Coordinates of C-alpha atoms and ligand atoms in Angstrom, one line a residue:
Chain A
X10 CA 265.5 -1.7 -4.3
X11 CA 263.2 -1.6 -1.3
X12 CA 264.5 1.8 -0.1
X13 CA 263.6 3.8 -3.2
X14 CA 260.2 2.2 -3.2
X15 CA 259.3 3.5 0.2
X16 CA 258.8 7.2 -0.6
X17 CA 256.9 6.3 -3.7
X18 CA 254.7 4.1 -1.6
X19 CA 254.1 7.0 0.8
X20 CA 253.3 9.4 -2.0
X21 CA 250.3 7.3 -2.9
X22 CA 248.7 8.2 0.3
X23 CA 246.7 11.4 0.5
X24 CA 246.7 13.8 3.4
X25 CA 243.2 14.2 4.7
X26 CA 241.7 17.2 6.4
X27 CA 239.0 16.2 8.8
X28 CA 236.9 19.1 9.9
X29 CA 235.2 18.1 13.1
X30 CA 232.5 19.8 15.0
X31 CA 233.6 20.5 18.6
X32 CA 231.2 21.4 21.3
X33 CA 230.8 20.4 24.9
X34 CA 227.4 21.1 26.3
X35 CA 228.6 20.3 29.8
X36 CA 231.3 23.0 29.7
X37 CA 230.2 26.5 30.5
X38 CA 231.1 28.9 27.8
X39 CA 231.7 26.2 25.2
X40 CA 230.6 27.4 21.7
X41 CA 230.1 25.1 18.7
X42 CA 233.0 25.4 16.2
X43 CA 234.7 23.4 13.5
X44 CA 238.2 22.2 14.1
X45 CA 240.5 20.9 11.4
X46 CA 242.8 17.9 11.8
X47 CA 245.3 16.7 9.2
X48 CA 246.2 13.1 8.9
X49 CA 247.8 10.8 6.5
X50 CA 245.5 8.3 4.8
X51 CA 246.3 4.6 5.3
X52 CA 245.3 1.6 3.2
X53 CA 241.7 0.6 4.0
X54 CA 241.3 3.4 6.4
X55 CA 237.8 3.9 7.9
X56 CA 236.6 6.9 9.7
X57 CA 236.8 4.8 12.8
X58 CA 240.5 4.3 12.3
X59 CA 241.1 8.0 11.4
X60 CA 239.3 9.3 14.4
X61 CA 241.2 7.0 16.8
X62 CA 244.4 8.1 15.2
X63 CA 243.5 11.7 15.8
X64 CA 242.5 10.9 19.4
X65 CA 245.7 9.0 20.2
X66 CA 248.2 11.3 18.4
X67 CA 246.7 14.7 18.2
X68 CA 243.8 15.5 20.6
X69 CA 242.8 13.2 23.5
X70 CA 239.8 15.5 24.2
X71 CA 237.9 14.5 21.1
X72 CA 234.6 12.7 21.9
X73 CA 233.0 10.0 19.7
X74 CA 231.4 6.6 20.1
X75 CA 232.4 3.2 18.9
X76 CA 231.8 -0.3 20.2
X77 CA 231.8 -3.1 17.6
X78 CA 233.6 -1.3 14.6
X79 CA 231.8 -3.8 12.4
X80 CA 228.5 -2.1 11.6
X81 CA 226.6 -4.1 14.2
X82 CA 226.1 -2.0 17.3
X83 CA 225.0 1.1 15.6
X84 CA 226.8 3.5 18.0
X85 CA 229.1 5.2 15.6
X86 CA 226.6 7.0 13.3
X87 CA 227.6 10.6 12.5
X88 CA 227.1 13.1 9.7
X89 CA 229.8 12.6 7.1
X90 CA 229.9 15.5 4.6
X91 CA 226.3 16.3 5.6
X92 CA 224.8 12.8 5.5
X93 CA 224.4 10.2 8.2
X94 CA 226.7 7.2 8.0
X95 CA 228.2 4.6 10.2
X96 CA 231.8 5.8 10.7
X97 CA 233.2 2.3 11.1
X98 CA 231.7 1.3 7.8
X99 CA 232.9 4.4 5.9
X100 CA 236.1 4.2 3.9
X101 CA 238.0 7.5 3.6
X102 CA 238.9 6.4 0.1
X103 CA 235.4 7.0 -1.0
X104 CA 235.6 10.6 -0.1
X105 CA 237.5 13.6 -1.3
X106 CA 240.5 14.7 0.9
X107 CA 238.3 17.1 2.8
X108 CA 235.8 15.5 5.1
X109 CA 233.4 17.2 7.5
X110 CA 232.2 15.3 10.6
X111 CA 229.3 16.5 12.7
X112 CA 227.2 14.8 15.3
X113 CA 223.8 13.4 14.3
X114 CA 221.2 16.1 14.7
X115 CA 217.9 15.5 16.6
X116 CA 219.4 13.3 19.4
X117 CA 220.8 14.6 22.7
X118 CA 224.4 15.7 22.3
X119 CA 226.8 14.3 24.7
X120 CA 229.8 16.1 23.2
X121 CA 231.6 16.6 19.9
X122 CA 230.5 13.6 17.8
X123 CA 228.9 11.6 20.6
X124 CA 225.1 11.6 20.8
X125 CA 222.7 9.7 23.1
X126 CA 220.7 7.7 20.5
X127 CA 220.1 5.0 23.1
X128 CA 218.0 7.3 25.3
X129 CA 215.8 8.3 22.4
X130 CA 215.5 4.8 21.1
X131 CA 214.3 3.6 24.5
X132 CA 211.7 6.3 24.7
X133 CA 210.5 5.5 21.2
X134 CA 210.3 1.8 22.0
X135 CA 208.3 2.5 25.1
X136 CA 206.0 4.9 23.4
X137 CA 205.3 2.5 20.5
X138 CA 205.4 -0.7 22.7
X139 CA 207.8 -2.3 20.3
X140 CA 207.9 -5.7 21.8
X141 CA 205.9 -8.9 21.2
X142 CA 202.4 -8.8 22.6
X143 CA 201.8 -12.5 22.7
X144 CA 198.7 -14.4 23.8
X145 CA 200.3 -15.8 26.9
X146 CA 201.5 -13.8 29.8
X147 CA 204.4 -16.1 30.6
X148 CA 206.6 -18.1 28.2
X149 CA 206.8 -21.8 28.8
X150 CA 210.3 -22.6 27.7
X151 CA 209.7 -26.4 27.9
X152 CA 207.2 -26.3 25.2
X153 CA 208.0 -26.5 21.5
X154 CA 207.6 -23.2 19.8
X155 CA 204.8 -22.5 17.4
X156 CA 205.6 -23.0 13.7
X157 CA 206.2 -20.0 11.4
X158 CA 206.2 -20.0 7.7
X159 CA 209.8 -19.5 6.4
X160 CA 208.7 -16.5 4.2
X161 CA 207.2 -14.7 7.2
X162 CA 210.3 -15.5 9.4
X163 CA 212.4 -14.0 6.6
X164 CA 210.4 -10.9 6.2
X165 CA 210.5 -10.3 10.0
X166 CA 214.2 -11.0 10.0
X167 CA 214.7 -8.4 7.3
X168 CA 213.2 -5.7 9.5
X169 CA 215.0 -7.0 12.6
X170 CA 218.3 -6.2 11.1
X171 CA 217.8 -2.6 12.2
X172 CA 220.8 -1.6 14.5
X173 CA 219.0 1.5 15.9
X174 CA 221.8 3.7 14.7
X175 CA 219.6 6.7 14.2
X176 CA 220.7 7.5 10.7
X177 CA 217.2 7.4 9.4
X178 CA 216.0 9.9 12.0
X179 CA 219.0 12.2 11.4
X180 CA 218.3 12.2 7.7
X181 CA 214.6 12.9 8.0
X182 CA 213.5 16.4 7.3
X183 CA 210.2 15.9 9.1
X184 CA 212.0 14.9 12.3
X185 CA 214.3 17.9 12.1
X186 CA 211.2 20.2 12.1
X187 CA 209.1 18.2 14.6
X188 CA 210.9 16.8 17.6
X189 CA 208.0 14.4 18.5
X190 CA 208.1 12.6 15.2
X191 CA 208.3 8.8 15.5
X192 CA 210.8 8.4 12.7
X193 CA 211.5 5.6 10.2
X194 CA 213.1 3.4 12.8
X195 CA 209.8 3.4 14.8
X196 CA 207.8 2.6 11.6
X197 CA 210.2 -0.2 10.9
X198 CA 209.6 -1.7 14.3
X199 CA 205.8 -1.4 14.0
X200 CA 205.9 -3.0 10.6
X201 CA 208.0 -5.8 12.1
X202 CA 205.5 -6.7 14.8
X203 CA 202.6 -6.3 12.4
X204 CA 204.1 -9.1 10.4
X205 CA 204.6 -11.3 13.4
X206 CA 201.7 -13.9 13.6
X207 CA 202.5 -14.3 17.3
X208 CA 201.6 -10.7 18.0
X209 CA 198.0 -10.2 18.9
X210 CA 197.7 -6.5 18.2
X211 CA 195.3 -5.4 15.5
X212 CA 195.5 -2.4 13.1
X213 CA 193.3 -0.6 15.5
X214 CA 195.9 -1.1 18.2
X215 CA 198.7 0.1 16.0
X216 CA 196.6 3.1 15.0
X217 CA 196.6 4.1 18.6
X218 CA 200.4 4.6 18.5
X219 CA 201.2 5.8 15.0
X220 CA 197.8 7.1 13.7
X221 CA 198.5 10.8 13.8
X222 CA 200.8 13.5 12.6
X223 CA 203.6 12.5 15.0
X224 CA 203.3 9.1 13.4
X225 CA 202.8 7.8 9.9
X226 CA 200.6 10.7 8.7
X227 CA 203.3 13.1 9.6
X228 CA 205.8 11.4 7.3
X229 CA 206.2 13.5 4.1
X230 CA 207.7 10.7 2.1
X231 CA 211.0 12.5 1.6
X232 CA 212.6 9.0 1.8
X233 CA 216.0 10.2 3.0
X234 CA 215.6 7.5 5.7
X235 CA 215.4 4.8 3.0
X236 CA 218.4 6.2 1.2
X237 CA 220.7 6.4 4.2
X238 CA 219.8 3.3 6.2
X239 CA 223.2 1.5 6.5
X240 CA 221.3 -1.8 6.8
X241 CA 219.3 -1.1 3.6
X242 CA 216.0 -1.8 5.3
X243 CA 213.1 -1.5 2.8
X244 CA 211.8 1.6 4.7
X245 CA 210.1 3.1 1.6
X246 CA 207.7 0.3 1.0
X247 CA 207.2 -0.5 4.7
X248 CA 206.1 3.1 5.5
X249 CA 203.8 3.3 2.4
X250 CA 202.4 -0.1 3.5
X251 CA 201.7 1.2 7.1
X252 CA 200.2 4.4 5.7
X253 CA 197.7 2.4 3.6
X254 CA 196.8 0.2 6.5
X255 CA 196.4 3.1 9.0
X256 CA 194.4 5.1 6.5
X257 CA 192.0 2.2 6.2
X258 CA 191.5 2.3 10.0
X259 CA 190.5 5.9 9.7
Chain B
X12 CA 180.3 15.4 21.9
X13 CA 180.3 17.9 24.8
X14 CA 182.4 15.5 26.9
X15 CA 184.9 15.3 24.2
X16 CA 185.3 19.1 24.1
X17 CA 185.8 19.3 27.8
X18 CA 188.3 16.4 27.8
X19 CA 190.2 18.1 25.0
X20 CA 190.2 21.4 26.7
X21 CA 191.6 19.7 29.8
X22 CA 194.5 18.7 27.6
X23 CA 193.7 15.0 27.8
X24 CA 192.7 14.3 24.2
X25 CA 195.8 12.2 23.8
X26 CA 194.8 10.0 26.6
X27 CA 191.6 8.9 24.9
X28 CA 191.1 6.7 21.9
X29 CA 193.0 8.2 19.0
X30 CA 191.0 10.4 16.6
X31 CA 190.3 9.1 13.1
X32 CA 190.7 12.5 11.7
X33 CA 194.5 12.5 11.0
X34 CA 193.9 9.5 8.7
X35 CA 191.0 11.3 6.9
X36 CA 192.9 14.5 6.5
X37 CA 195.9 12.7 5.1
X38 CA 193.7 10.9 2.5
X39 CA 192.0 14.2 1.8
X40 CA 195.3 16.0 1.2
X41 CA 196.3 13.4 -1.3
X42 CA 192.8 13.2 -2.9
X43 CA 192.5 16.9 -3.4
X44 CA 196.1 17.1 -4.7
X45 CA 195.4 14.2 -7.2
X46 CA 192.2 15.9 -8.3
X47 CA 193.8 19.2 -8.9
X48 CA 196.7 17.6 -10.8
X49 CA 194.4 15.6 -13.0
X50 CA 192.4 18.7 -13.7
X51 CA 195.6 20.6 -14.5
X52 CA 196.6 18.0 -17.1
X53 CA 193.2 18.0 -18.7
X54 CA 193.0 21.8 -18.6
X55 CA 196.3 22.2 -20.3
X56 CA 195.1 19.9 -23.1
X57 CA 192.0 22.0 -23.7
X58 CA 193.9 25.2 -23.3
X59 CA 196.3 24.2 -26.0
X60 CA 193.5 23.5 -28.5
X61 CA 194.5 27.0 -29.7
X62 CA 197.6 25.4 -31.2
X63 CA 195.3 23.6 -33.6
X64 CA 193.4 26.8 -34.4
X65 CA 191.0 29.4 -33.3
X66 CA 188.0 27.2 -34.3
X67 CA 189.2 24.3 -32.2
X68 CA 189.6 26.5 -29.2
X69 CA 186.2 28.1 -29.9
X70 CA 184.6 24.7 -30.0
X71 CA 186.3 23.6 -26.7
X72 CA 185.2 26.8 -24.9
X73 CA 181.7 26.6 -26.2
X74 CA 181.5 22.9 -25.3
X75 CA 182.1 23.9 -21.7
X76 CA 179.5 26.5 -21.8
X77 CA 177.1 23.7 -22.8
X78 CA 176.4 25.2 -26.2
X79 CA 176.3 21.8 -27.9
X80 CA 173.9 20.4 -25.4
X81 CA 171.5 23.3 -25.0
X82 CA 172.1 25.0 -28.3
X83 CA 172.9 28.1 -26.3
X84 CA 176.0 29.1 -24.4
X85 CA 175.8 29.2 -20.6
X86 CA 179.0 30.7 -19.2
X87 CA 177.8 30.1 -15.7
X88 CA 178.6 26.4 -16.2
X89 CA 182.2 27.4 -16.3
X90 CA 181.6 29.5 -13.2
X91 CA 180.2 26.4 -11.5
X92 CA 183.3 24.3 -12.4
X93 CA 185.7 27.0 -11.4
X94 CA 183.8 27.5 -8.1
X95 CA 183.9 23.8 -7.3
X96 CA 187.5 23.7 -8.1
X97 CA 188.1 26.7 -5.8
X98 CA 186.6 24.7 -2.9
X99 CA 188.9 21.7 -3.7
X100 CA 191.8 24.2 -4.0
X101 CA 191.1 25.8 -0.7
X102 CA 190.7 22.5 1.0
X103 CA 194.1 21.4 -0.4
X104 CA 195.8 24.6 0.6
X105 CA 194.3 24.4 4.1
X106 CA 195.6 20.8 4.6
X107 CA 199.0 21.7 3.2
X108 CA 199.3 24.4 5.8
X109 CA 199.9 21.7 8.3
X110 CA 203.1 20.8 6.6
X111 CA 204.6 24.2 6.1
X112 CA 207.6 25.2 8.2
X113 CA 205.7 27.7 10.3
X114 CA 208.4 29.6 12.2
X115 CA 211.9 30.8 11.7
X116 CA 213.5 28.0 13.7
X117 CA 211.7 25.3 11.5
X118 CA 212.5 27.1 8.3
X119 CA 216.2 27.5 9.2
X120 CA 216.4 23.9 10.3
X121 CA 214.9 22.4 7.1
X122 CA 216.9 24.7 4.8
X123 CA 220.2 23.9 6.5
X124 CA 219.2 20.2 6.4
X125 CA 218.5 20.4 2.7
X126 CA 221.7 22.2 1.9
X127 CA 223.9 20.0 4.0
X128 CA 222.3 16.7 3.0
X129 CA 222.2 17.4 -0.7
X130 CA 219.4 14.8 -0.9
X131 CA 217.2 15.2 -4.0
X132 CA 213.8 14.2 -2.7
X133 CA 214.2 16.3 0.4
X134 CA 215.1 19.3 -1.7
X135 CA 212.1 18.7 -4.0
X136 CA 209.8 18.8 -1.0
X137 CA 211.0 22.3 -0.2
X138 CA 210.3 23.3 -3.8
X139 CA 206.9 21.9 -3.4
X140 CA 206.4 24.1 -0.4
X141 CA 207.7 27.2 -2.3
X142 CA 205.6 26.5 -5.4
X143 CA 202.5 25.7 -3.2
X144 CA 203.0 29.0 -1.5
X145 CA 203.0 30.9 -4.8
X146 CA 199.9 29.0 -5.9
X147 CA 198.1 30.4 -2.9
X148 CA 198.1 33.7 -4.8
X149 CA 198.5 32.9 -8.5
X150 CA 196.1 30.0 -8.5
X151 CA 193.5 31.9 -6.4
X152 CA 193.6 34.9 -8.7
X153 CA 193.2 32.7 -11.8
X154 CA 190.3 30.7 -10.4
X155 CA 188.6 33.8 -9.2
X156 CA 188.8 35.4 -12.6
X157 CA 187.4 32.3 -14.3
X158 CA 184.6 32.0 -11.8
X159 CA 183.4 35.6 -12.2
X160 CA 184.2 36.4 -15.8
X161 CA 183.6 33.0 -17.5
X162 CA 182.2 34.7 -20.6
X163 CA 185.6 36.1 -21.4
X164 CA 187.1 32.8 -22.5
X165 CA 187.5 32.4 -26.2
X166 CA 190.1 32.7 -29.0
X167 CA 190.1 36.5 -29.1
X168 CA 188.9 37.3 -25.5
X169 CA 191.6 35.2 -24.0
X170 CA 194.3 36.5 -26.3
X171 CA 193.3 40.1 -25.6
X172 CA 193.5 39.4 -21.9
X173 CA 196.9 37.8 -22.3
X174 CA 198.4 40.4 -24.6
X175 CA 196.6 43.7 -24.5
X176 CA 195.7 43.4 -20.8
X177 CA 199.3 42.4 -20.3
X178 CA 198.5 39.3 -18.2
X179 CA 201.1 37.1 -19.9
X180 CA 203.7 37.4 -17.1
X181 CA 201.0 36.3 -14.7
X182 CA 200.2 33.2 -16.8
X183 CA 203.9 32.5 -17.3
X184 CA 204.5 32.3 -13.6
X185 CA 201.2 30.4 -12.9
X186 CA 202.0 27.8 -15.6
X187 CA 205.5 27.1 -14.4
X188 CA 204.7 27.0 -10.8
X189 CA 201.6 24.9 -11.2
X190 CA 203.2 22.3 -13.5
X191 CA 206.2 22.1 -11.2
X192 CA 204.1 21.6 -8.1
X193 CA 201.8 19.0 -9.8
X194 CA 204.7 17.0 -11.2
X195 CA 206.5 16.8 -7.8
X196 CA 203.2 16.2 -6.1
X197 CA 202.2 13.2 -8.3
X198 CA 205.7 11.7 -7.8
X199 CA 205.4 12.0 -4.1
X200 CA 201.9 10.7 -4.1
X201 CA 203.1 7.5 -5.7
X202 CA 205.9 7.1 -3.1
X203 CA 203.6 8.0 -0.2
X204 CA 201.0 5.3 -0.9
X205 CA 203.3 2.9 -2.7
X206 CA 201.1 2.9 -5.8
X207 CA 201.7 2.6 -8.8
X208 CA 204.4 0.2 -7.8
X209 CA 207.1 1.5 -10.2
X210 CA 210.7 1.8 -9.0
X211 CA 212.0 5.2 -7.9
X212 CA 214.1 5.7 -11.1
X213 CA 211.0 5.0 -13.2
X214 CA 208.9 7.4 -11.1
X215 CA 211.6 10.1 -11.4
X216 CA 211.6 9.6 -15.1
X217 CA 207.8 10.0 -15.3
X218 CA 208.0 13.1 -13.1
X219 CA 210.5 14.7 -15.4
X220 CA 208.6 13.7 -18.5
X221 CA 205.3 15.0 -17.2
X222 CA 206.9 18.3 -16.2
X223 CA 208.6 18.8 -19.5
X224 CA 205.6 17.8 -21.6
X225 CA 203.0 19.9 -19.9
X226 CA 205.4 22.9 -19.5
X227 CA 206.2 22.8 -23.2
X228 CA 202.5 22.4 -24.1
X229 CA 201.5 25.3 -21.9
X230 CA 204.3 27.5 -23.1
X231 CA 203.5 26.9 -26.8
X232 CA 199.8 27.7 -26.1
X233 CA 200.7 30.8 -24.2
X234 CA 203.0 32.0 -27.0
X235 CA 200.2 31.4 -29.5
X236 CA 197.7 33.4 -27.4
X237 CA 200.3 36.2 -27.2
X238 CA 200.8 36.1 -30.9
X239 CA 197.0 36.2 -31.7
X240 CA 196.6 39.0 -29.1
X241 CA 199.3 41.0 -30.8
X242 CA 197.7 40.7 -34.2
X243 CA 194.3 41.3 -32.7
X244 CA 195.3 44.3 -30.6
X245 CA 193.7 46.8 -33.0
X246 CA 190.4 45.1 -32.6
X247 CA 190.6 44.7 -28.8
X248 CA 187.3 43.4 -27.3
X249 CA 185.9 42.0 -30.5
X250 CA 184.9 38.4 -30.1
X251 CA 185.6 35.5 -32.4
X252 CA 183.0 33.3 -34.0
X253 CA 183.8 30.8 -36.7
X254 CA 182.3 31.7 -40.1
X255 CA 180.4 28.4 -40.1
X256 CA 178.8 28.9 -36.7
X257 CA 175.3 30.3 -36.3
X258 CA 175.3 34.0 -35.4
X259 CA 173.0 33.1 -32.5
X260 CA 176.0 32.1 -30.4
X261 CA 177.1 35.7 -30.2
X262 CA 173.7 37.0 -29.1
X263 CA 173.5 34.1 -26.6
X264 CA 176.6 35.4 -24.9
X265 CA 174.8 38.7 -24.7
X266 CA 177.8 40.8 -25.5
X267 CA 178.0 41.3 -29.3
X268 CA 179.9 44.5 -29.9
Ligands
HEM319 C1 197.2 23.9 -9.2 C2 196.9 23.6 -8.0 C3 197.5 22.5 -7.2 C4 197.9 21.2 -7.6 C5 197.7 20.6 -9.0 C6 198.4 20.5 -6.4 C7 198.9 19.2 -6.4 C8 199.4 18.6 -5.3 C9 199.7 17.2 -5.2 C10 199.4 16.1 -6.2 C11 200.3 17.0 -3.9 C12 200.7 15.7 -3.3 C13 199.7 15.3 -2.3 C14 200.2 14.7 -1.0 O1 201.4 14.8 -0.7 O2 199.4 14.1 -0.4 C15 200.4 18.3 -3.3 C16 201.0 18.5 -2.1 C17 201.2 19.8 -1.5 N1 200.6 20.9 -2.0 FE1 199.5 21.2 -3.7 N2 198.5 21.4 -5.4 C18 197.9 22.6 -5.9 C19 197.8 23.7 -5.1 C20 198.4 24.0 -3.9 C21 198.3 25.2 -3.2 C22 197.5 26.4 -3.5 C23 199.1 25.1 -2.1 C24 199.3 26.2 -1.1 C25 199.1 26.1 0.1 C26 199.7 23.8 -2.1 C27 200.6 23.2 -1.2 C28 201.0 21.9 -1.1 C29 202.0 21.4 -0.2 C30 202.7 22.2 0.9 C31 202.1 20.0 -0.4 C32 202.9 19.1 0.3 C33 202.1 18.4 1.4 C34 202.9 17.3 2.0 O3 204.2 17.4 2.0 O4 202.3 16.3 2.5 N3 199.3 23.1 -3.2 N4 199.9 19.2 -4.2
SF4_320 S1 216.1 1.7 10.2 FE1 218.2 1.7 9.4 S2 218.9 3.8 9.6 FE2 217.2 3.5 11.0 S3 218.0 3.0 12.9 FE3 217.5 1.1 11.9 S4 219.4 0.5 10.9 FE4 219.6 2.7 11.4
SF4_321 S1 210.0 9.0 4.4 FE1 210.9 11.0 4.9 S2 209.5 11.9 6.4 FE2 209.1 9.8 6.3 S3 210.3 8.9 7.9 FE3 211.5 8.7 6.0 S4 212.8 10.6 5.9 FE4 211.2 10.9 7.5
FES322 S1 231.0 0.9 15.9 FE1 229.3 -0.5 16.0 S2 228.3 0.1 14.1 FE2 230.1 1.3 14.0

């Protein structure tokens, strides 16, 4: 009896209320407000699917970012019920039927849920010089690469998994109070290059970029960064490690 | 030295080699915090000697006045310790000021953040700020009193102060706030420096245990002082000397009734 089954099937699905922060800084007179949308939950629904559903069926003006929808590009981070998450990796099923969505704080707001994390990440990267400072100026691609111990390569890879989503910075109480704070993502990058035997920088050099209250000594070890990182980077131990090393320089 | 000042005044300090001071201040903040916390734990043990009996507390307080070394009580030794502690305390408070939310915008931001995030360790930090702020006043008053009236520490003198001078509400607040602040502080110290390398659940458990243990110990001792003070209120001001102790101890304090 497929017909009588259909309504029962539909009943299993909840109706969700998504309360979304709306604000367009480009529009004169726009004031931040929360707007509610009601949608029917579907099997395996992620916030990415839910938001697209709202945009195609209910409100084409809603702004939010997605690229890979697989937790790789890091562009879909937003505050879900007050905590930063990757929307494409968040199942609505794990939440009550009332979900609030707000943009990541700290970063430049483009509109609604869309923030310019890329701009800040680039600035951070330039400030901390988060690229390999090798011995040679030019890379000779014809030569065989230097050997690296597998354990070292693995430890570096562990930190390289960062997708620059900005969740750690949005979760960080220190960053909310002090705009010039480096943030866990920056510490993660420094820790990564510190591990790299090809990088010629010493702890004195690293001190020059993170050895102050905007850097590692400003971190109050609230560890929200560690708890929200969607890639589960070992931020807690890495920051503590950097703090010890930088304190030894001082 | 002079060059440095002029370069800094020109707003160019950031363009020179980075100062080593942030590192030292960070270490100092932790070191003073650790010292104060260890002192607090030791202090609460000695303090609660009153739970064993008046004689035990008398021995402890006389011990710190050097009675058993010099055969004579020197309350200024207590003043000295309290004074040194006051310096550490002030250094710690000064360094902690760097971390306080210092204007309305910062306070509103961190408070909203704590409320919306519902993240335990972030909330605890705010509690550390609140309790630290209260300690500014309660800790300072307590240390000041101990530094300037060290002779008024003893089974009866302390009880009289707590009960008849009605200082027990003060001690109740001081105790709760100090133990809370120290327990959170020690937990955060371990996370901050990554040592001891226990997992976070273990550290959380230790934090809770430390808090509960020292609060209970302190509360029991406070209750005991209040009780002794109540019984002793008719003899307010009279000092306690164990029957087995030499009468000399009283004269040494120079305040026999
Ligand atoms: C009984 C006296 C005190 C004890 C046992 C104590 C203990 C501690 C400890 C162990 C820490 C952790 C250190 C660190 O994070 O590096 C700490 C941090 C802190 N203390 Fe105290 N403290 C005391 C008094 C005070 C006072 C008077 C203030 C008021 C200004 C204060 C404000 C703070 C603040 C705001 C922090 C957090 C600093 C940060 O986030 O890095 N404390 N305290
Ligand atoms: S460290 Fe984690 S939370 Fe921070 S940007 Fe990288 S992936 Fe995102
Ligand atoms: S430990 Fe806390 S203060 Fe430090 S970067 Fe992470 S969230 Fe920010
Ligand atoms: S869309 Fe790329 S991480 Fe979510």
